[in-house]
Amino acid sequence: MKKYDPKVTPWQVAEQDFPKDGALAEKFKFLLRYAILAPSGHNTQPWKFKLQPDGVFIYADYTGRLPVVDPDDRELVISIGAAIMNLRVAAAHFGYACAVQHQPKANTPELLASARLSESSQTDTELKKLFPAIVQRHTNRIAYEVRSLAEGELKRLQKLTTGQKAAIRIVTDKTIQTSIAELVSQGDHIQMSDPTFRQELASWVRSNWALRGDGIAAYGFGIPGIISWMGPWFMRTFDLGKPQAKKDYQFAKEAAALIIVHGEDTKESLLEAGEMFERFVLTSTSMGLQYAFLNQPVEVRDLRTRLRTILGLADLPQLLFRIGHAEPQKRAMPRRPLNAVLIEDGNPNNQKYDLNINMIKNIIFRRI
Ligand SMILES: Cc1cc2nc3c(=O)[nH]c(=O)nc-3n(C[C@H](O)[C@H](O)[C@H](O)COP(=O)(O)O)c2cc1C
């Protein structure tokens, strides 16, 4: 058997390998191979799954917490929402209706959702269309063309903006973009001057050759070749706020559009925000658009209030990203093998996982 390469193997999932004649559990497991390709903050992949006779339970894995940048686990829960959307899309593609219930049992805090899967010949056609985009979607942090979205592109994306407990705002007004760009650059200065922020980020940045199944390979930040070995040290040691702020200011101001996902800070709203975000970026990927985050004003408390005011939101901004036209990012980020995030009786990975290095990091970096 070929060696598992975390940057390649999980992305090579082939639909013809779907176990058509296999047991239900095998089919559900196959669908989860698409769920784990979802994006997550610092690529922590803070999810776990447990197979059920009629579907899967979806759990938060709090060992993947980011106490500095995400002290309330907002982005952790949003990431799980993104994984749920991938599961919905894969289920629709392979002929399964997928009924998701957020927070099925309030007395089990890690259990965030359940997905009931049943064979169906009439699955959601709009979701089905997004299936190829699951493996094509990558966060793309390069500079984009300074070019507006076509009317048709904007119209298609506008259809994805209304949810029940969350919503999406598309900003193309340059005056508002400039005000938001100001906040993004202030956010960069604030975050990068904080050694605990840099330390946490650096602890998830990997060299381009690392074989770990999580974290951000330095090429994701445009750090090439041999220099990537120094990436984590560099990030930890130097306050790069000034150049980062300058770059991000321009990115935000010139973006074809800035996208704000908003809702309340409740688990149900955050899960929906994550689902809506992932549907939005899968759709934009299928349209040939690129995206990258500018979350700084959502992550710094004071700036979040100011962003909310600029947008006149009744609820709270949860995610901020730019979209536009650019060369696609072809290099994928690593993923852990499905087995490592599957809760199975007697799966040794789970015990190992409970005592992993992230837990130790959390203790060190936790702010009291
Ligand atoms: C909730 C959430 C928050 C994120 N925040 C940021 C961010 O602030 N800055 C950034 O560059 N990337 C951010 N990312 C992108 C992740 O780093 C990225 O998804 C992860 O490294 C996996 O890479 P991929 O998206 O290319 O698969 C975020 C992703 C999610 C889902």
mmCIF file of C-alpha atoms and ligand atoms in Angstrom:
data_model
loop_
_atom_site.group_PDB
_atom_site.id
_atom_site.type_symbol
_atom_site.label_atom_id
_atom_site.label_comp_id
_atom_site.label_asym_id
_atom_site.label_seq_id
_atom_site.Cartn_x
_atom_site.Cartn_y
_atom_site.Cartn_z
ATOM 1 C CA MET A 1 0.000 0.000 0.000
ATOM 2 C CA LYS A 2 1.203 3.514 -0.823
ATOM 3 C CA LYS A 3 2.392 5.658 2.085
ATOM 4 C CA TYR A 4 -0.168 8.207 3.326
ATOM 5 C CA ASP A 5 0.889 11.686 2.228
ATOM 6 C CA PRO A 6 -1.267 14.200 4.127
ATOM 7 C CA LYS A 7 -1.012 16.833 1.375
ATOM 8 C CA VAL A 8 -1.919 14.459 -1.445
ATOM 9 C CA THR A 9 -3.667 11.243 -0.410
ATOM 10 C CA PRO A 10 -6.852 12.679 1.164
ATOM 11 C CA TRP A 11 -7.379 14.907 -1.895
ATOM 12 C CA GLN A 12 -7.154 11.933 -4.251
ATOM 13 C CA VAL A 13 -10.484 10.535 -3.119
ATOM 14 C CA ALA A 14 -12.075 9.094 -6.278
ATOM 15 C CA GLU A 15 -15.831 8.909 -6.657
ATOM 16 C CA GLN A 16 -15.633 5.594 -8.541
ATOM 17 C CA ASP A 17 -14.352 4.048 -5.286
ATOM 18 C CA PHE A 18 -17.719 4.660 -3.595
ATOM 19 C CA PRO A 19 -18.620 1.249 -2.109
ATOM 20 C CA LYS A 20 -21.949 0.880 -3.966
ATOM 21 C CA ASP A 21 -22.369 -2.707 -2.822
ATOM 22 C CA GLY A 22 -20.792 -2.223 0.594
ATOM 23 C CA ALA A 23 -22.371 -1.990 4.038
ATOM 24 C CA LEU A 24 -24.034 1.304 5.042
ATOM 25 C CA ALA A 25 -21.193 2.048 7.455
ATOM 26 C CA GLU A 26 -18.679 1.834 4.588
ATOM 27 C CA LYS A 27 -20.799 4.213 2.512
ATOM 28 C CA PHE A 28 -21.102 6.742 5.338
ATOM 29 C CA LYS A 29 -17.352 6.525 5.901
ATOM 30 C CA PHE A 30 -16.759 7.277 2.244
ATOM 31 C CA LEU A 31 -18.946 10.407 2.472
ATOM 32 C CA LEU A 32 -16.870 11.553 5.445
ATOM 33 C CA ARG A 33 -13.749 11.519 3.273
ATOM 34 C CA TYR A 34 -15.249 14.625 1.651
ATOM 35 C CA ALA A 35 -16.294 16.186 4.965
ATOM 36 C CA ILE A 36 -12.662 16.216 6.173
ATOM 37 C CA LEU A 37 -11.559 18.262 3.149
ATOM 38 C CA ALA A 38 -13.396 21.275 4.607
ATOM 39 C CA PRO A 39 -11.348 24.321 5.649
ATOM 40 C CA SER A 40 -10.699 25.087 9.328
ATOM 41 C CA GLY A 41 -8.977 27.815 11.343
ATOM 42 C CA HIS A 42 -5.173 27.226 11.171
ATOM 43 C CA ASN A 43 -6.099 23.859 9.595
ATOM 44 C CA THR A 44 -6.727 22.387 13.050
ATOM 45 C CA GLN A 45 -9.524 20.135 11.718
ATOM 46 C CA PRO A 46 -11.348 20.334 15.049
ATOM 47 C CA TRP A 47 -13.942 17.670 14.255
ATOM 48 C CA LYS A 48 -14.689 14.072 15.073
ATOM 49 C CA PHE A 49 -17.311 11.740 13.674
ATOM 50 C CA LYS A 50 -19.085 8.669 14.976
ATOM 51 C CA LEU A 51 -20.998 6.360 12.682
ATOM 52 C CA GLN A 52 -24.596 5.622 13.603
ATOM 53 C CA PRO A 53 -26.913 2.999 12.070
ATOM 54 C CA ASP A 54 -28.745 5.776 10.190
ATOM 55 C CA GLY A 55 -26.047 8.421 9.703
ATOM 56 C CA VAL A 56 -23.274 10.145 11.656
ATOM 57 C CA PHE A 57 -22.794 12.164 14.798
ATOM 58 C CA ILE A 58 -20.529 15.183 14.477
ATOM 59 C CA TYR A 59 -18.428 16.247 17.470
ATOM 60 C CA ALA A 60 -16.174 19.167 18.286
ATOM 61 C CA ASP A 61 -12.604 18.176 19.054
ATOM 62 C CA TYR A 62 -11.596 20.756 21.640
ATOM 63 C CA THR A 63 -7.990 19.549 21.618
ATOM 64 C CA GLY A 64 -7.758 21.633 18.416
ATOM 65 C CA ARG A 65 -8.677 24.885 20.197
ATOM 66 C CA LEU A 66 -6.930 28.152 19.343
ATOM 67 C CA PRO A 67 -7.202 29.966 22.683
ATOM 68 C CA VAL A 68 -5.519 33.183 21.530
ATOM 69 C CA VAL A 69 -7.130 33.888 18.172
ATOM 70 C CA ASP A 70 -10.398 32.075 18.913
ATOM 71 C CA PRO A 71 -10.900 32.132 22.697
ATOM 72 C CA ASP A 72 -14.648 31.461 22.484
ATOM 73 C CA ASP A 73 -14.339 28.625 19.934
ATOM 74 C CA ARG A 74 -16.408 30.567 17.406
ATOM 75 C CA GLU A 75 -14.212 29.688 14.457
ATOM 76 C CA LEU A 76 -13.889 26.130 15.720
ATOM 77 C CA VAL A 77 -17.676 25.670 15.513
ATOM 78 C CA ILE A 78 -17.823 27.479 12.147
ATOM 79 C CA SER A 79 -15.210 25.038 10.802
ATOM 80 C CA ILE A 80 -17.421 22.139 11.840
ATOM 81 C CA GLY A 81 -20.315 23.797 10.000
ATOM 82 C CA ALA A 82 -18.102 23.834 6.884
ATOM 83 C CA ALA A 83 -17.433 20.092 7.258
ATOM 84 C CA ILE A 84 -21.185 19.484 7.576
ATOM 85 C CA MET A 85 -21.784 21.323 4.278
ATOM 86 C CA ASN A 86 -19.215 19.111 2.539
ATOM 87 C CA LEU A 87 -21.016 16.080 3.954
ATOM 88 C CA ARG A 88 -24.339 17.397 2.621
ATOM 89 C CA VAL A 89 -22.857 17.965 -0.836
ATOM 90 C CA ALA A 90 -21.215 14.517 -0.975
ATOM 91 C CA ALA A 91 -24.420 12.876 0.298
ATOM 92 C CA ALA A 92 -26.475 14.615 -2.407
ATOM 93 C CA HIS A 93 -23.964 13.527 -5.049
ATOM 94 C CA PHE A 94 -24.029 9.850 -4.037
ATOM 95 C CA GLY A 95 -27.829 9.716 -3.708
ATOM 96 C CA TYR A 96 -28.405 10.313 -0.001
ATOM 97 C CA ALA A 97 -30.806 12.728 1.600
ATOM 98 C CA CYS A 98 -29.016 14.319 4.560
ATOM 99 C CA ALA A 99 -31.133 15.669 7.426
ATOM 100 C CA VAL A 100 -28.906 17.644 9.798
ATOM 101 C CA GLN A 101 -29.916 18.566 13.296
ATOM 102 C CA HIS A 102 -27.693 21.080 15.044
ATOM 103 C CA GLN A 103 -27.020 20.354 18.706
ATOM 104 C CA PRO A 104 -29.091 17.184 18.994
ATOM 105 C CA LYS A 105 -28.290 16.650 22.681
ATOM 106 C CA ALA A 106 -27.613 19.782 24.652
ATOM 107 C CA ASN A 107 -26.231 17.760 27.583
ATOM 108 C CA THR A 108 -23.280 16.442 25.522
ATOM 109 C CA PRO A 109 -21.255 19.602 24.791
ATOM 110 C CA GLU A 110 -18.929 17.969 22.234
ATOM 111 C CA LEU A 111 -21.805 16.599 20.179
ATOM 112 C CA LEU A 112 -22.667 19.510 17.880
ATOM 113 C CA ALA A 113 -24.821 17.901 15.215
ATOM 114 C CA SER A 114 -26.293 14.719 13.843
ATOM 115 C CA ALA A 115 -26.761 13.915 10.169
ATOM 116 C CA ARG A 116 -29.382 11.325 9.232
ATOM 117 C CA LEU A 117 -28.618 9.791 5.848
ATOM 118 C CA SER A 118 -31.198 7.952 3.770
ATOM 119 C CA GLU A 119 -31.087 6.770 0.169
ATOM 120 C CA SER A 120 -33.000 9.044 -2.146
ATOM 121 C CA SER A 121 -33.381 9.455 -5.888
ATOM 122 C CA GLN A 122 -34.274 13.131 -5.472
ATOM 123 C CA THR A 123 -31.384 14.795 -3.731
ATOM 124 C CA ASP A 124 -30.759 18.554 -3.852
ATOM 125 C CA THR A 125 -29.615 19.338 -7.409
ATOM 126 C CA GLU A 126 -27.974 22.646 -6.429
ATOM 127 C CA LEU A 127 -25.842 20.899 -3.821
ATOM 128 C CA LYS A 128 -24.940 18.096 -6.239
ATOM 129 C CA LYS A 129 -23.451 20.628 -8.640
ATOM 130 C CA LEU A 130 -20.945 21.674 -5.979
ATOM 131 C CA PHE A 131 -19.443 18.195 -5.618
ATOM 132 C CA PRO A 132 -16.430 18.713 -7.956
ATOM 133 C CA ALA A 133 -15.569 21.939 -6.104
ATOM 134 C CA ILE A 134 -14.879 20.080 -2.825
ATOM 135 C CA VAL A 135 -11.435 18.967 -4.034
ATOM 136 C CA GLN A 136 -10.801 22.157 -6.041
ATOM 137 C CA ARG A 137 -11.439 24.606 -3.185
ATOM 138 C CA HIS A 138 -8.311 25.951 -1.520
ATOM 139 C CA THR A 139 -7.647 29.101 0.464
ATOM 140 C CA ASN A 140 -5.708 31.353 -1.910
ATOM 141 C CA ARG A 141 -3.693 34.137 -0.234
ATOM 142 C CA ILE A 142 -2.049 35.632 -3.370
ATOM 143 C CA ALA A 143 -2.898 39.041 -4.902
ATOM 144 C CA TYR A 144 -5.958 38.930 -7.142
ATOM 145 C CA GLU A 145 -6.693 40.806 -10.361
ATOM 146 C CA VAL A 146 -8.184 44.247 -9.822
ATOM 147 C CA ARG A 147 -11.396 43.381 -11.643
ATOM 148 C CA SER A 148 -15.047 43.625 -10.594
ATOM 149 C CA LEU A 149 -17.361 40.655 -10.476
ATOM 150 C CA ALA A 150 -19.554 40.253 -13.541
ATOM 151 C CA GLU A 151 -23.235 40.938 -12.962
ATOM 152 C CA GLY A 152 -24.038 37.262 -13.486
ATOM 153 C CA GLU A 153 -21.428 36.205 -10.910
ATOM 154 C CA LEU A 154 -22.801 38.609 -8.351
ATOM 155 C CA LYS A 155 -26.379 37.521 -8.990
ATOM 156 C CA ARG A 156 -25.499 33.878 -8.476
ATOM 157 C CA LEU A 157 -23.719 34.587 -5.206
ATOM 158 C CA GLN A 158 -26.528 36.859 -3.970
ATOM 159 C CA LYS A 159 -28.811 33.799 -3.943
ATOM 160 C CA LEU A 160 -26.701 32.264 -1.174
ATOM 161 C CA THR A 161 -26.941 35.099 1.320
ATOM 162 C CA THR A 162 -30.073 34.321 3.337
ATOM 163 C CA GLY A 163 -30.152 31.783 6.123
ATOM 164 C CA GLN A 164 -32.300 31.268 9.181
ATOM 165 C CA LYS A 165 -29.837 32.011 11.960
ATOM 166 C CA ALA A 166 -26.999 33.444 9.857
ATOM 167 C CA ALA A 167 -26.631 35.528 6.703
ATOM 168 C CA ILE A 168 -24.043 36.793 4.238
ATOM 169 C CA ARG A 169 -23.358 40.369 3.140
ATOM 170 C CA ILE A 170 -21.558 41.020 -0.153
ATOM 171 C CA VAL A 171 -19.786 44.387 -0.206
ATOM 172 C CA THR A 172 -18.709 45.890 -3.538
ATOM 173 C CA ASP A 173 -18.956 49.557 -2.542
ATOM 174 C CA LYS A 174 -15.400 50.949 -2.590
ATOM 175 C CA THR A 175 -16.038 53.481 0.203
ATOM 176 C CA ILE A 176 -17.223 50.735 2.546
ATOM 177 C CA GLN A 177 -14.371 48.470 1.406
ATOM 178 C CA THR A 178 -11.889 51.209 2.270
ATOM 179 C CA SER A 179 -13.367 51.600 5.768
ATOM 180 C CA ILE A 180 -13.155 47.841 6.267
ATOM 181 C CA ALA A 181 -9.605 47.822 4.854
ATOM 182 C CA GLU A 182 -8.649 50.300 7.624
ATOM 183 C CA LEU A 183 -9.922 47.868 10.250
ATOM 184 C CA VAL A 184 -8.098 44.946 8.633
ATOM 185 C CA SER A 185 -4.806 46.820 8.738
ATOM 186 C CA GLN A 186 -5.364 47.887 12.353
ATOM 187 C CA GLY A 187 -6.155 44.243 13.156
ATOM 188 C CA ASP A 188 -2.856 43.142 11.639
ATOM 189 C CA HIS A 189 -0.921 45.622 13.789
ATOM 190 C CA ILE A 190 -2.746 44.544 16.955
ATOM 191 C CA GLN A 191 -2.513 40.791 16.368
ATOM 192 C CA MET A 192 1.056 40.674 15.082
ATOM 193 C CA SER A 193 2.404 42.798 17.919
ATOM 194 C CA ASP A 194 1.035 40.238 20.392
ATOM 195 C CA PRO A 195 3.705 37.555 21.047
ATOM 196 C CA THR A 196 1.067 35.024 22.155
ATOM 197 C CA PHE A 197 -0.767 35.448 18.844
ATOM 198 C CA ARG A 198 2.465 34.929 16.912
ATOM 199 C CA GLN A 199 3.413 31.968 19.076
ATOM 200 C CA GLU A 200 0.071 30.271 18.475
ATOM 201 C CA LEU A 201 0.163 30.930 14.725
ATOM 202 C CA ALA A 202 3.780 29.752 14.470
ATOM 203 C CA SER A 203 2.896 26.529 16.266
ATOM 204 C CA TRP A 204 0.535 25.665 13.371
ATOM 205 C CA VAL A 205 2.847 26.738 10.523
ATOM 206 C CA ARG A 206 4.830 23.859 8.994
ATOM 207 C CA SER A 207 7.750 23.615 6.618
ATOM 208 C CA ASN A 208 6.778 22.738 3.057
ATOM 209 C CA TRP A 209 8.033 19.188 3.563
ATOM 210 C CA ALA A 210 6.457 18.442 6.929
ATOM 211 C CA LEU A 211 4.483 15.209 7.039
ATOM 212 C CA ARG A 212 2.112 16.308 9.789
ATOM 213 C CA GLY A 213 -1.552 15.950 8.892
ATOM 214 C CA ASP A 214 -2.545 19.386 10.171
ATOM 215 C CA GLY A 215 -1.406 23.023 10.217
ATOM 216 C CA ILE A 216 -0.565 25.428 7.409
ATOM 217 C CA ALA A 217 2.324 24.534 5.105
ATOM 218 C CA ALA A 218 4.449 27.656 4.619
ATOM 219 C CA TYR A 219 3.676 27.695 0.870
ATOM 220 C CA GLY A 220 0.158 28.729 1.881
ATOM 221 C CA PHE A 221 1.717 32.070 2.878
ATOM 222 C CA GLY A 222 3.891 32.190 -0.228
ATOM 223 C CA ILE A 223 7.040 31.053 1.632
ATOM 224 C CA PRO A 224 9.019 28.904 -0.802
ATOM 225 C CA GLY A 225 11.502 26.032 -0.617
ATOM 226 C CA ILE A 226 14.226 25.862 1.963
ATOM 227 C CA ILE A 227 13.173 29.142 3.653
ATOM 228 C CA SER A 228 9.985 27.394 4.749
ATOM 229 C CA TRP A 229 11.985 25.579 7.471
ATOM 230 C CA MET A 230 12.453 28.981 9.066
ATOM 231 C CA GLY A 231 8.789 29.966 8.628
ATOM 232 C CA PRO A 232 7.585 29.124 12.162
ATOM 233 C CA TRP A 233 10.661 30.679 13.815
ATOM 234 C CA PHE A 234 10.296 33.799 11.689
ATOM 235 C CA MET A 235 6.616 34.209 12.546
ATOM 236 C CA ARG A 236 7.214 33.644 16.235
ATOM 237 C CA THR A 237 10.149 36.013 16.478
ATOM 238 C CA PHE A 238 9.332 39.047 14.344
ATOM 239 C CA ASP A 239 6.408 41.443 14.445
ATOM 240 C CA LEU A 240 5.456 41.445 10.763
ATOM 241 C CA GLY A 241 2.406 43.637 11.411
ATOM 242 C CA LYS A 242 3.560 46.562 9.288
ATOM 243 C CA PRO A 243 4.142 44.795 5.937
ATOM 244 C CA GLN A 244 1.182 42.492 6.542
ATOM 245 C CA ALA A 245 -1.103 45.471 7.262
ATOM 246 C CA LYS A 246 0.026 47.246 4.111
ATOM 247 C CA LYS A 247 -0.624 44.175 1.974
ATOM 248 C CA ASP A 248 -3.981 43.325 3.534
ATOM 249 C CA TYR A 249 -5.180 46.942 3.307
ATOM 250 C CA GLN A 250 -4.647 46.812 -0.438
ATOM 251 C CA PHE A 251 -6.243 43.356 -0.727
ATOM 252 C CA ALA A 252 -9.381 44.513 1.085
ATOM 253 C CA LYS A 253 -9.658 47.820 -0.728
ATOM 254 C CA GLU A 254 -9.151 46.382 -4.207
ATOM 255 C CA ALA A 255 -11.049 43.117 -3.795
ATOM 256 C CA ALA A 256 -13.762 42.383 -6.330
ATOM 257 C CA ALA A 257 -15.946 41.892 -3.246
ATOM 258 C CA LEU A 258 -15.630 41.565 0.495
ATOM 259 C CA ILE A 259 -17.858 38.947 2.041
ATOM 260 C CA ILE A 260 -19.106 39.080 5.607
ATOM 261 C CA VAL A 261 -20.827 36.091 7.190
ATOM 262 C CA HIS A 262 -22.833 37.271 10.197
ATOM 263 C CA GLY A 263 -25.039 35.849 12.937
ATOM 264 C CA GLU A 264 -25.195 35.426 16.679
ATOM 265 C CA ASP A 265 -22.506 33.879 18.883
ATOM 266 C CA THR A 266 -24.620 30.788 19.569
ATOM 267 C CA LYS A 267 -23.563 27.297 18.513
ATOM 268 C CA GLU A 268 -26.565 26.895 16.212
ATOM 269 C CA SER A 269 -25.965 30.226 14.484
ATOM 270 C CA LEU A 270 -22.231 29.496 14.153
ATOM 271 C CA LEU A 271 -22.868 26.068 12.648
ATOM 272 C CA GLU A 272 -25.201 27.627 10.111
ATOM 273 C CA ALA A 273 -22.658 30.379 9.436
ATOM 274 C CA GLY A 274 -20.075 27.649 8.716
ATOM 275 C CA GLU A 275 -22.438 25.811 6.400
ATOM 276 C CA MET A 276 -23.342 29.003 4.530
ATOM 277 C CA PHE A 277 -19.696 30.031 4.242
ATOM 278 C CA GLU A 278 -18.696 26.658 2.771
ATOM 279 C CA ARG A 279 -21.594 26.637 0.327
ATOM 280 C CA PHE A 280 -20.595 30.147 -0.733
ATOM 281 C CA VAL A 281 -16.938 29.279 -1.342
ATOM 282 C CA LEU A 282 -17.752 25.982 -3.076
ATOM 283 C CA THR A 283 -20.044 27.934 -5.378
ATOM 284 C CA SER A 284 -17.464 30.631 -6.037
ATOM 285 C CA THR A 285 -14.834 27.921 -6.636
ATOM 286 C CA SER A 286 -17.120 26.277 -9.177
ATOM 287 C CA MET A 287 -17.380 29.706 -10.867
ATOM 288 C CA GLY A 288 -13.571 29.960 -11.086
ATOM 289 C CA LEU A 289 -13.289 32.570 -8.309
ATOM 290 C CA GLN A 290 -10.677 32.562 -5.530
ATOM 291 C CA TYR A 291 -11.027 33.542 -1.877
ATOM 292 C CA ALA A 292 -8.930 34.278 1.208
ATOM 293 C CA PHE A 293 -9.700 35.449 4.732
ATOM 294 C CA LEU A 294 -9.230 38.892 6.244
ATOM 295 C CA ASN A 295 -10.690 37.931 9.609
ATOM 296 C CA GLN A 296 -8.642 40.328 11.712
ATOM 297 C CA PRO A 297 -11.511 42.790 12.453
ATOM 298 C CA VAL A 298 -13.730 39.916 13.537
ATOM 299 C CA GLU A 299 -11.077 38.484 15.860
ATOM 300 C CA VAL A 300 -10.158 41.706 17.701
ATOM 301 C CA ARG A 301 -13.011 42.665 20.036
ATOM 302 C CA ASP A 302 -13.049 46.461 19.535
ATOM 303 C CA LEU A 303 -12.664 46.181 15.798
ATOM 304 C CA ARG A 304 -15.534 43.721 15.669
ATOM 305 C CA THR A 305 -17.843 46.359 17.159
ATOM 306 C CA ARG A 306 -16.627 48.907 14.618
ATOM 307 C CA LEU A 307 -17.102 46.488 11.713
ATOM 308 C CA ARG A 308 -20.602 45.791 12.937
ATOM 309 C CA THR A 309 -21.343 49.535 12.964
ATOM 310 C CA ILE A 310 -19.920 50.106 9.467
ATOM 311 C CA LEU A 311 -22.159 47.356 8.126
ATOM 312 C CA GLY A 312 -25.166 48.312 10.277
ATOM 313 C CA LEU A 313 -25.602 44.709 11.391
ATOM 314 C CA ALA A 314 -28.263 43.735 13.915
ATOM 315 C CA ASP A 315 -26.163 40.681 14.797
ATOM 316 C CA LEU A 316 -22.407 40.068 14.752
ATOM 317 C CA PRO A 317 -19.807 39.672 12.014
ATOM 318 C CA GLN A 318 -18.407 36.130 12.102
ATOM 319 C CA LEU A 319 -16.131 35.853 9.060
ATOM 320 C CA LEU A 320 -14.607 38.310 6.615
ATOM 321 C CA PHE A 321 -13.024 37.262 3.332
ATOM 322 C CA ARG A 322 -12.226 38.626 -0.110
ATOM 323 C CA ILE A 323 -13.139 37.014 -3.402
ATOM 324 C CA GLY A 324 -11.967 37.693 -6.921
ATOM 325 C CA HIS A 325 -10.236 36.485 -10.029
ATOM 326 C CA ALA A 326 -6.733 35.006 -9.786
ATOM 327 C CA GLU A 327 -4.596 32.010 -10.673
ATOM 328 C CA PRO A 328 -6.030 29.092 -8.694
ATOM 329 C CA GLN A 329 -4.073 27.764 -5.730
ATOM 330 C CA LYS A 330 -3.109 24.247 -6.780
ATOM 331 C CA ARG A 331 -1.217 23.052 -3.709
ATOM 332 C CA ALA A 332 -3.491 21.592 -1.081
ATOM 333 C CA MET A 333 -3.064 21.762 2.665
ATOM 334 C CA PRO A 334 -2.628 18.518 4.617
ATOM 335 C CA ARG A 335 -5.456 16.549 6.136
ATOM 336 C CA ARG A 336 -5.393 13.849 8.788
ATOM 337 C CA PRO A 337 -6.576 10.442 7.629
ATOM 338 C CA LEU A 338 -10.258 9.791 8.261
ATOM 339 C CA ASN A 339 -9.366 7.107 10.796
ATOM 340 C CA ALA A 340 -7.747 9.711 13.040
ATOM 341 C CA VAL A 341 -11.033 11.618 13.378
ATOM 342 C CA LEU A 342 -13.379 8.671 13.544
ATOM 343 C CA ILE A 343 -14.613 7.662 16.971
ATOM 344 C CA GLU A 344 -14.709 3.901 16.820
ATOM 345 C CA ASP A 345 -14.801 1.526 19.731
ATOM 346 C CA GLY A 346 -11.260 0.261 20.122
ATOM 347 C CA ASN A 347 -9.708 2.772 17.684
ATOM 348 C CA PRO A 348 -6.306 3.435 19.276
ATOM 349 C CA ASN A 349 -6.072 6.770 17.434
ATOM 350 C CA ASN A 350 -8.704 8.212 19.701
ATOM 351 C CA GLN A 351 -6.858 7.530 22.917
ATOM 352 C CA LYS A 352 -3.625 8.792 21.444
ATOM 353 C CA TYR A 353 -5.486 11.849 20.278
ATOM 354 C CA ASP A 354 -6.811 12.711 23.709
ATOM 355 C CA LEU A 355 -3.309 13.242 24.955
ATOM 356 C CA ASN A 356 -1.883 14.940 21.924
ATOM 357 C CA ILE A 357 0.429 17.869 21.747
ATOM 358 C CA ASN A 358 -2.374 20.373 21.092
ATOM 359 C CA MET A 359 -3.703 19.836 24.562
ATOM 360 C CA ILE A 360 -0.335 20.739 26.025
ATOM 361 C CA LYS A 361 -0.179 23.812 23.789
ATOM 362 C CA ASN A 362 -3.617 24.863 24.984
ATOM 363 C CA ILE A 363 -2.499 24.741 28.580
ATOM 364 C CA ILE A 364 0.580 26.827 27.821
ATOM 365 C CA PHE A 365 -1.150 29.504 25.732
ATOM 366 C CA ARG A 366 -4.484 29.742 27.546
ATOM 367 C CA ARG A 367 -5.262 33.258 28.695
ATOM 368 C CA ILE A 368 -6.795 33.447 32.115
HETATM 369 C C1 LIG B 1 -13.316 29.584 10.456
HETATM 370 C C2 LIG B 1 -12.044 29.770 9.682
HETATM 371 C C3 LIG B 1 -11.193 30.833 9.974
HETATM 372 C C4 LIG B 1 -10.041 31.039 9.219
HETATM 373 N N1 LIG B 1 -9.272 32.141 9.475
HETATM 374 C C5 LIG B 1 -8.235 32.411 8.672
HETATM 375 C C6 LIG B 1 -7.510 33.635 8.819
HETATM 376 O O1 LIG B 1 -7.839 34.474 9.656
HETATM 377 N N2 LIG B 1 -6.463 33.866 7.987
HETATM 378 C C7 LIG B 1 -6.090 32.976 7.006
HETATM 379 O O2 LIG B 1 -5.153 33.250 6.271
HETATM 380 N N3 LIG B 1 -6.760 31.804 6.848
HETATM 381 C C8 LIG B 1 -7.822 31.510 7.638
HETATM 382 N N4 LIG B 1 -8.530 30.343 7.458
HETATM 383 C C9 LIG B 1 -8.122 29.412 6.399
HETATM 384 C C10 LIG B 1 -7.407 28.196 6.963
HETATM 385 O O3 LIG B 1 -6.090 28.506 7.337
HETATM 386 C C11 LIG B 1 -7.438 27.091 5.897
HETATM 387 O O4 LIG B 1 -8.758 26.715 5.693
HETATM 388 C C12 LIG B 1 -6.634 25.868 6.310
HETATM 389 O O5 LIG B 1 -5.268 26.179 6.388
HETATM 390 C C13 LIG B 1 -6.806 24.722 5.315
HETATM 391 O O6 LIG B 1 -6.440 25.129 4.030
HETATM 392 P P1 LIG B 1 -7.455 25.052 2.806
HETATM 393 O O7 LIG B 1 -8.576 25.998 3.098
HETATM 394 O O8 LIG B 1 -6.647 25.506 1.634
HETATM 395 O O9 LIG B 1 -7.935 23.641 2.678
HETATM 396 C C14 LIG B 1 -9.690 30.127 8.200
HETATM 397 C C15 LIG B 1 -10.535 29.044 7.929
HETATM 398 C C16 LIG B 1 -11.706 28.878 8.640
HETATM 399 C C17 LIG B 1 -12.636 27.739 8.288
#
